[in-house]
Coordinates of C-alpha atoms and ligand atoms in Angstrom, one line a residue:
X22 CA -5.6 48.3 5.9
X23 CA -6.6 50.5 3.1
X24 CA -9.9 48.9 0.9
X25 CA -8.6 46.5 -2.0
X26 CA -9.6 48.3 -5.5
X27 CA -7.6 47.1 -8.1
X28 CA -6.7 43.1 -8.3
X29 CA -4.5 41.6 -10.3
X30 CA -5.0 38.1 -11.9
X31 CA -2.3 35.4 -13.7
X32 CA -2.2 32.0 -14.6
X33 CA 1.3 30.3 -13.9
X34 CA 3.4 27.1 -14.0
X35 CA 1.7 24.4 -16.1
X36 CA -1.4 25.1 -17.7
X37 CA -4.5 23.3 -17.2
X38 CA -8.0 23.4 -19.1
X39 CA -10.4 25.4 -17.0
X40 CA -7.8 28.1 -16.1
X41 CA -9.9 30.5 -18.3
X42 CA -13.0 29.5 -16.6
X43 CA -11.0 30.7 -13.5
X44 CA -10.0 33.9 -14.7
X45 CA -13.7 35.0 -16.3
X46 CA -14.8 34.6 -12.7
X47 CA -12.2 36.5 -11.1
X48 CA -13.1 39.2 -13.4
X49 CA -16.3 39.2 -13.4
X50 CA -16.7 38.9 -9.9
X51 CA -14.0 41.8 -9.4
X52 CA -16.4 43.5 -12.4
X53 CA -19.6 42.7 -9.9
X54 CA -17.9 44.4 -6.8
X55 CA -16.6 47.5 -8.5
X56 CA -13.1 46.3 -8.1
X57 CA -10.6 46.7 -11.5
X58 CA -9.1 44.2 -12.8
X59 CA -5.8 43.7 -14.7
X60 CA -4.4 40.7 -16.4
X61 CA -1.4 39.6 -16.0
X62 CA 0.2 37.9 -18.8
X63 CA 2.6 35.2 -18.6
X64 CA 3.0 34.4 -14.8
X65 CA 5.4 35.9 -12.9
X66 CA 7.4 36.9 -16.0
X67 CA 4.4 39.7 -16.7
X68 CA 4.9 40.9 -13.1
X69 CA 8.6 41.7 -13.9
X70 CA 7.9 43.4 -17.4
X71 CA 4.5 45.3 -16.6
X72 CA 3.2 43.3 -19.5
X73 CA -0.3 44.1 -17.7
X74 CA -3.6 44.0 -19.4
X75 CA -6.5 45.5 -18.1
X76 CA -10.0 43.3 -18.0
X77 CA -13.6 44.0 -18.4
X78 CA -16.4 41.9 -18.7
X79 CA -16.3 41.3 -22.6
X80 CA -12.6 40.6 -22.4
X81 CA -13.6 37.4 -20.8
X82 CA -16.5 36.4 -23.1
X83 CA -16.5 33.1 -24.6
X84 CA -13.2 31.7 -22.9
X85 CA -15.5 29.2 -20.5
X86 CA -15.0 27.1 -23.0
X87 CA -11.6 27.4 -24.3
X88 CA -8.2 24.9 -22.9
X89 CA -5.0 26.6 -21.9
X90 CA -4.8 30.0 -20.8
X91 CA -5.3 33.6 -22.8
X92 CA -3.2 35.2 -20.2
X93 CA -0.5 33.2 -21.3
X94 CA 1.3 31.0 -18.5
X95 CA 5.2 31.0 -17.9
X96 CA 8.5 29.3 -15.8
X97 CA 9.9 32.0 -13.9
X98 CA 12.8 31.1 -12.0
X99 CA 14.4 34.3 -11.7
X100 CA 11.1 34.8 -9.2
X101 CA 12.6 32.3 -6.4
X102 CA 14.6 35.7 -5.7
X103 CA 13.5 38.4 -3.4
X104 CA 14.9 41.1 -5.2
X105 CA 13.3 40.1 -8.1
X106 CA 10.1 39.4 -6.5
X107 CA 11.1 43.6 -5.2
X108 CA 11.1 44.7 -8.6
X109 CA 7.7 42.8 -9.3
X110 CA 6.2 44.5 -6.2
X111 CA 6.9 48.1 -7.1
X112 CA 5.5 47.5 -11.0
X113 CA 2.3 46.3 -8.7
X114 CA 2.4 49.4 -6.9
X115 CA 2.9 51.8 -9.8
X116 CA 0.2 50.4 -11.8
X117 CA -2.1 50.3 -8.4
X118 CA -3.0 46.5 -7.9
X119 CA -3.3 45.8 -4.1
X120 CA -4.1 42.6 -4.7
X121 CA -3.5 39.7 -6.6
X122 CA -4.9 35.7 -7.4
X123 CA -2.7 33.4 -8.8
X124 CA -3.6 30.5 -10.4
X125 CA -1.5 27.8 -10.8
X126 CA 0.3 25.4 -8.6
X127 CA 2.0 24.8 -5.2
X128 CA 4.9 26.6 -7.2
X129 CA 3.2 29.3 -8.1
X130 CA 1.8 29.7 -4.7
X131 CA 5.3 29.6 -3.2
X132 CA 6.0 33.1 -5.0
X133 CA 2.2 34.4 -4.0
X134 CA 3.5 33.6 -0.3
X135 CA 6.7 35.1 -0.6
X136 CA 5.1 38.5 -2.2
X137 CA 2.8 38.4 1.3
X138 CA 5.6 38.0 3.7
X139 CA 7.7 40.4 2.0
X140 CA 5.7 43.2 1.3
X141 CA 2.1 42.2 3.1
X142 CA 0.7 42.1 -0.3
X143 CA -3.2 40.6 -0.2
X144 CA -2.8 37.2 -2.2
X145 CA -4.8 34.9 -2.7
X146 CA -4.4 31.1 -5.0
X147 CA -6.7 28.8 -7.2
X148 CA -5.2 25.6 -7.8
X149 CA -5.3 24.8 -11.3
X150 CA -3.1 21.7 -12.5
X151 CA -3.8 18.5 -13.9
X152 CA -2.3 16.7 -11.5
X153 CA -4.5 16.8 -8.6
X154 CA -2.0 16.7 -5.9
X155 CA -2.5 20.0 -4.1
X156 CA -3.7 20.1 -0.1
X157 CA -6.8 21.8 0.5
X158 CA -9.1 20.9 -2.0
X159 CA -10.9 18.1 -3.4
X160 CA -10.3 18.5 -7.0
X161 CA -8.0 21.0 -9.0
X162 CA -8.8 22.2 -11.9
X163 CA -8.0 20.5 -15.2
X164 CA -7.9 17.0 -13.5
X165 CA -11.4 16.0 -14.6
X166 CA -10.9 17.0 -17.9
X167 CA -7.2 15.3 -18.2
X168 CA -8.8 12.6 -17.3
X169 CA -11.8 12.4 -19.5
X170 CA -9.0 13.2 -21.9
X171 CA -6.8 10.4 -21.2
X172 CA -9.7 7.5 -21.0
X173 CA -10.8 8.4 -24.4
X174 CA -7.2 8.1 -25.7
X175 CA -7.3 4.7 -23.9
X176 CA -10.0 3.4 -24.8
X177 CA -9.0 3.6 -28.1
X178 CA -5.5 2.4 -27.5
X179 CA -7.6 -1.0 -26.3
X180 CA -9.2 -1.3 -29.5
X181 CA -6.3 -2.0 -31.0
X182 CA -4.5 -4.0 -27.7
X183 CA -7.5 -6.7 -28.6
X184 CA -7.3 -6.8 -32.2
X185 CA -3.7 -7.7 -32.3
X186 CA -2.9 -9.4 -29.0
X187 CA -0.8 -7.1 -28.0
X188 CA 0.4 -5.3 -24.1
X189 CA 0.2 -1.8 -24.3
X190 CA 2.4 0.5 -22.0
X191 CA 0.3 3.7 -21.7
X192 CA 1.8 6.4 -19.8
X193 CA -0.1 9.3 -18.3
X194 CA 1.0 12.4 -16.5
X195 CA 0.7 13.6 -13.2
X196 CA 4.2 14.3 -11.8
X197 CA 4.7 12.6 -8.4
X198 CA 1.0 11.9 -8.0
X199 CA -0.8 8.7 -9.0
X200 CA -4.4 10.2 -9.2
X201 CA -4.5 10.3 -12.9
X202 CA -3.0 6.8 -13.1
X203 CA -5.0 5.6 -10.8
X204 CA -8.7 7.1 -12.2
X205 CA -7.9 6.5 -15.7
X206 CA -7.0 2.7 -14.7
X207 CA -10.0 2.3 -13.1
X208 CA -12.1 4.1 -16.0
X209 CA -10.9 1.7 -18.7
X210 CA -10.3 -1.4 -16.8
X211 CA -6.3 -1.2 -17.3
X212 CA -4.9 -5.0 -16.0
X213 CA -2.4 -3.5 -13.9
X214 CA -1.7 0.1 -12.8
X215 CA 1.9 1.6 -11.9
X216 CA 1.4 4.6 -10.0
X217 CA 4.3 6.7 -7.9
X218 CA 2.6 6.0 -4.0
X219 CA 2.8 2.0 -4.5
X220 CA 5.7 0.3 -4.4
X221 CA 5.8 -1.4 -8.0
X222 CA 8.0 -5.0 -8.9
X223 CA 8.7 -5.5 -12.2
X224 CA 8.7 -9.7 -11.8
X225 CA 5.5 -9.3 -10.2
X226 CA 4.0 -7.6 -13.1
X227 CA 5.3 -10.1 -14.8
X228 CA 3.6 -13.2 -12.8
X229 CA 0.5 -10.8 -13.0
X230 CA 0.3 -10.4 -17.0
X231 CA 1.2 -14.3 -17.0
X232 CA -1.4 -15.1 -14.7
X233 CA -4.1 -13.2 -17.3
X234 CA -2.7 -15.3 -20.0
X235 CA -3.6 -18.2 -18.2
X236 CA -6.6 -16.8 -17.6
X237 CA -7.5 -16.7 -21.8
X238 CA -6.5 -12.5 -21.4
X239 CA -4.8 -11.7 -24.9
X240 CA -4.3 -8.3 -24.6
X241 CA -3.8 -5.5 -21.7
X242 CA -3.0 -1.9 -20.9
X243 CA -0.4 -1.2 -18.2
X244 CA -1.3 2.2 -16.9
X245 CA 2.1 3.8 -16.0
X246 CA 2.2 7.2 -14.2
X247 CA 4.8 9.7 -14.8
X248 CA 6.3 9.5 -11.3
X249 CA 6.4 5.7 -11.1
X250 CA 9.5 4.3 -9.3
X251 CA 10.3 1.5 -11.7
X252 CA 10.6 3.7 -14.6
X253 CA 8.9 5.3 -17.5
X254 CA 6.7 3.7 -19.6
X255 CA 9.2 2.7 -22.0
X256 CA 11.4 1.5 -19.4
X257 CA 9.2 -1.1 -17.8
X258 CA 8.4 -1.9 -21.2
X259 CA 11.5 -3.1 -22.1
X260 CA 12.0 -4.7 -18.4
X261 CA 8.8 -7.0 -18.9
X262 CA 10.0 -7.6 -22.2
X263 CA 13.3 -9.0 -20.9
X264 CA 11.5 -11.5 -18.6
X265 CA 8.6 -12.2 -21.3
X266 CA 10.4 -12.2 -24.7
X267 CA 7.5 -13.4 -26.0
X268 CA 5.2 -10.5 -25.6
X269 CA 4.3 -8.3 -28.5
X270 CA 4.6 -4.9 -26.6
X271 CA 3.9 -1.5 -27.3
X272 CA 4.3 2.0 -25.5
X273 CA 2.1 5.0 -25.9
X274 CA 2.8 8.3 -24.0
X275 CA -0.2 10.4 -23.6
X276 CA 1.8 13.4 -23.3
X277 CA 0.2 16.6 -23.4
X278 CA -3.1 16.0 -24.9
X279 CA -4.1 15.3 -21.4
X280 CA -3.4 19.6 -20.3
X281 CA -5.1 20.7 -23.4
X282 CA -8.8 20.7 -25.0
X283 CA -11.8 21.9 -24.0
X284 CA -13.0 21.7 -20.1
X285 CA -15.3 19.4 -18.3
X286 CA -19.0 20.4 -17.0
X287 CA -16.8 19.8 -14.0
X288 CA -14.1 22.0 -14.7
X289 CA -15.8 25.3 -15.5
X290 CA -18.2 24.3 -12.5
X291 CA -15.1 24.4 -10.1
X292 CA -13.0 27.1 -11.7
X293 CA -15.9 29.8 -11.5
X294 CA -16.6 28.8 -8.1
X295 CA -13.2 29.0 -6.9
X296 CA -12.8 32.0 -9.0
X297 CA -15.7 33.7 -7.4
X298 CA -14.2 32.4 -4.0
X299 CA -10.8 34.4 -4.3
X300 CA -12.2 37.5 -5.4
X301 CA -14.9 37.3 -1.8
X302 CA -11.5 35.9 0.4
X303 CA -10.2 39.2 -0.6
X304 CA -12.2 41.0 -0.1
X305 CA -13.2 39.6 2.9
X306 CA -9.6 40.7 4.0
X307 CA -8.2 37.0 4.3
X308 CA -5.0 36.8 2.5
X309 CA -2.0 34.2 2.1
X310 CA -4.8 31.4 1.1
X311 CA -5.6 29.1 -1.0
X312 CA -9.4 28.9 -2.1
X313 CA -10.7 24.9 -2.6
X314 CA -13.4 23.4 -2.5
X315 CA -14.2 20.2 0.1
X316 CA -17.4 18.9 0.1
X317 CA -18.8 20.9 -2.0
X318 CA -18.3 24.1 -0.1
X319 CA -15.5 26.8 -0.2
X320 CA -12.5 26.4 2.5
X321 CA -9.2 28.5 2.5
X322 CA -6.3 26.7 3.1
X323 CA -3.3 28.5 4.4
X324 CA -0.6 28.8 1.7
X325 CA 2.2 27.4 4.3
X326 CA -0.2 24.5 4.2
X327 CA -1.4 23.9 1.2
X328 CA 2.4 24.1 0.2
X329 CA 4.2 21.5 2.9
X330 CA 1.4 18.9 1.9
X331 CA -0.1 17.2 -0.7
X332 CA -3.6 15.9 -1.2
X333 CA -3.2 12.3 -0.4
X334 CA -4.5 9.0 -3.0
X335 CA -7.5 7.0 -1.6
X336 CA -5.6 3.7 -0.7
X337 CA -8.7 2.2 -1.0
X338 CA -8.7 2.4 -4.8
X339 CA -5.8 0.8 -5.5
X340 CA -7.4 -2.2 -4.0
X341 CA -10.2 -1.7 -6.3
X342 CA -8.4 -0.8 -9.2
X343 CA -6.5 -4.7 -8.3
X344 CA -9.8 -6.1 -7.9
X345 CA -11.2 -5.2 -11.3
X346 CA -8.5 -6.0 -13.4
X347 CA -8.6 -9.4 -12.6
Ligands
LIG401 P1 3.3 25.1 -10.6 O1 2.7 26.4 -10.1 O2 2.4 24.5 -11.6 O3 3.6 24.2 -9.4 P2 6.1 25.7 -10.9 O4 6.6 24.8 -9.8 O5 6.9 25.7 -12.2 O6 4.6 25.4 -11.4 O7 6.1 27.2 -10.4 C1 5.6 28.2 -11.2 C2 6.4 29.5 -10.9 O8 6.2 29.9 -9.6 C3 7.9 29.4 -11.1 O9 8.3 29.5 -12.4 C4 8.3 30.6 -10.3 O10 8.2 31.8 -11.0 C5 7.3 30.6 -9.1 N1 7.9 29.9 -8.0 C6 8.1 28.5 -7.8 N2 8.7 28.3 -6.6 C7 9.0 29.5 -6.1 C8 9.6 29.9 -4.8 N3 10.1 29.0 -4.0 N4 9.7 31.2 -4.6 C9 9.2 32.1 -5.4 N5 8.6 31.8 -6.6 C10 8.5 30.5 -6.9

């Protein structure tokens, strides 16, 4: 295998607030072990159009701190095919990258595995989505700062839940995962919690909200997660409101305040670390991984893997999360 010299780097599928962080490693690192480095802008859509931007260390000054993504991030659809994916492999070749880390999510990795089995390109991922829900790593990046995000949105949302008696229906993101449902519920003592891994009843949030009336509670927040069985936000909203007519409700979606702003100490912490990681896996000749980090140390995850599962929701704290609201 010929010595990797030029690596590319790209941010795709949803953005998330450290992905900057991410990519000043990878360049810098590259930078540090004489490698070049080219950004690529706009996913999988700049691999297709050459739109190719080549780094050095200044480019990357000062984005630590910035949300979002400065290589711009994209949908690609048209990548799911493999003579498409051809096309992007030959504009690799022409412009001389022999290797390339993509940051994004199990999506995105999909296509970085496909571009290995194809054409034995080196590849290597960095999980970077809100959500939290990718195998082979504690944390992804963004999801502490979503969070943080989210609980200052809520807390706020509570102020006003007191003052007028009223049950707010706060939705959060996360696709099919409950993590950021779960933490946020947690973090600002939400009275109940509907998350996409626990079965969720409608009547029994009902008894539940009725039981904290008894119980002299004259407001709440309902955390409801984005994947949630029973329904969006507004949907359970008007459910409970059938069965308690009574209720002064609200909704509030969160939205996507929670993928923007400025990243967490724990962000930038993670993202330069795993950043740094990709750049040694390569070069180290592994390829077809995903860098995370368990434990506080650096593990590479097969891609097959990291794709087929998803990091799993500590049962435990939904019994906490019950326990607290009460
Ligand atoms: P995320 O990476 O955040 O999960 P997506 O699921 O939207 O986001 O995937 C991002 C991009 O990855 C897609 O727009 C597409 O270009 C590429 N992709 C997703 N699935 C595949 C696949 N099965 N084969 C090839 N490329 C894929």
């Amino acid at each position: 295998m010929s010595p990797i010299r030029k690596i590319g780097v790209l941010t795709s599928g949803g953005d998330a607030p450290g992905m900057n962080a991410a990519i000043r490693a990878v360049v810098r690192v590259g930078i540090y072990h004489n490698l070049e480095v080219i950004g690529i802008k706009r996913g999988y859509t700049g691999l297709l159009e050459k739109d190719f931007l080549p780094m050095q260390n200044h480019s990357v000054s000062k984005i630590i701190s910035l949300g979002g993504t400065i290589l711009k991030s994209s949908r690609c659809p048209q990548f799911c095919e493999s003579e498409v994916r051809k096309v992007a492999y030959h504009n690799m070749l022409e412009a001389g990258i022999d290797a390339l880390a993509v940051i994004g999510g199990d999506g995105s990795f999909r296509g970085a595995h496909a571009l290995h089995q194809e054409f034995g390109l080196p590849v290597v991922g960095i999980p970077g989505t809100i959500d939290n829900d990718i195998y082979g790593t504690d944390f992804t990046i963004g999801y502490d700062t979503a969070i943080n995000t989210a609980i200052s949105a809520i807390d706020k949302i509570r102020d006003t839940a007191d003052s007028h008696n009223i049950i707010f229906f706060v939705e959060v993101m996360g696709r099919d995962a409950g993590f950021i449902g779960l933490s946020t519920s947690i973090a600002t003592g939400a009275e109940a919690t509907l998350i996409p891994e626990v079965e969720s009843d409608i009547q029994a949030l009902c008894d539940y909200l009725e039981y904290g009336r008894r119980k002299n509670k004259t407001s709440g927040i309902v955390i409801v997660a984005e994947g949630c069985r029973v329904g969006s936000a507004t949907e359970v909203a008007a459910k409970v409101k059938e069965i308690l007519p009574a209720y002064e409700t609200r909704v509030t979606t969160l939205g996507h305040i929670q993928r923007g702003g400025s990243p967490s100490c724990s962000d930038r912490v993670l993202a330069s670390v795993l950043g740094y990681g990709a750049v040694v896996a390569l070069l180290d000749g592994l390829s077809d991984v995903m860098v995370g980090e368990i434990n506080g140390e650096i593990v590479h995850t097969p891609f097959v893997k990291a794709i087929a599962n998803h990091n799993a929701l500590n049962r435990n704290w939904v019994k906490i999360a019950k326990i607290l609201s009460m």
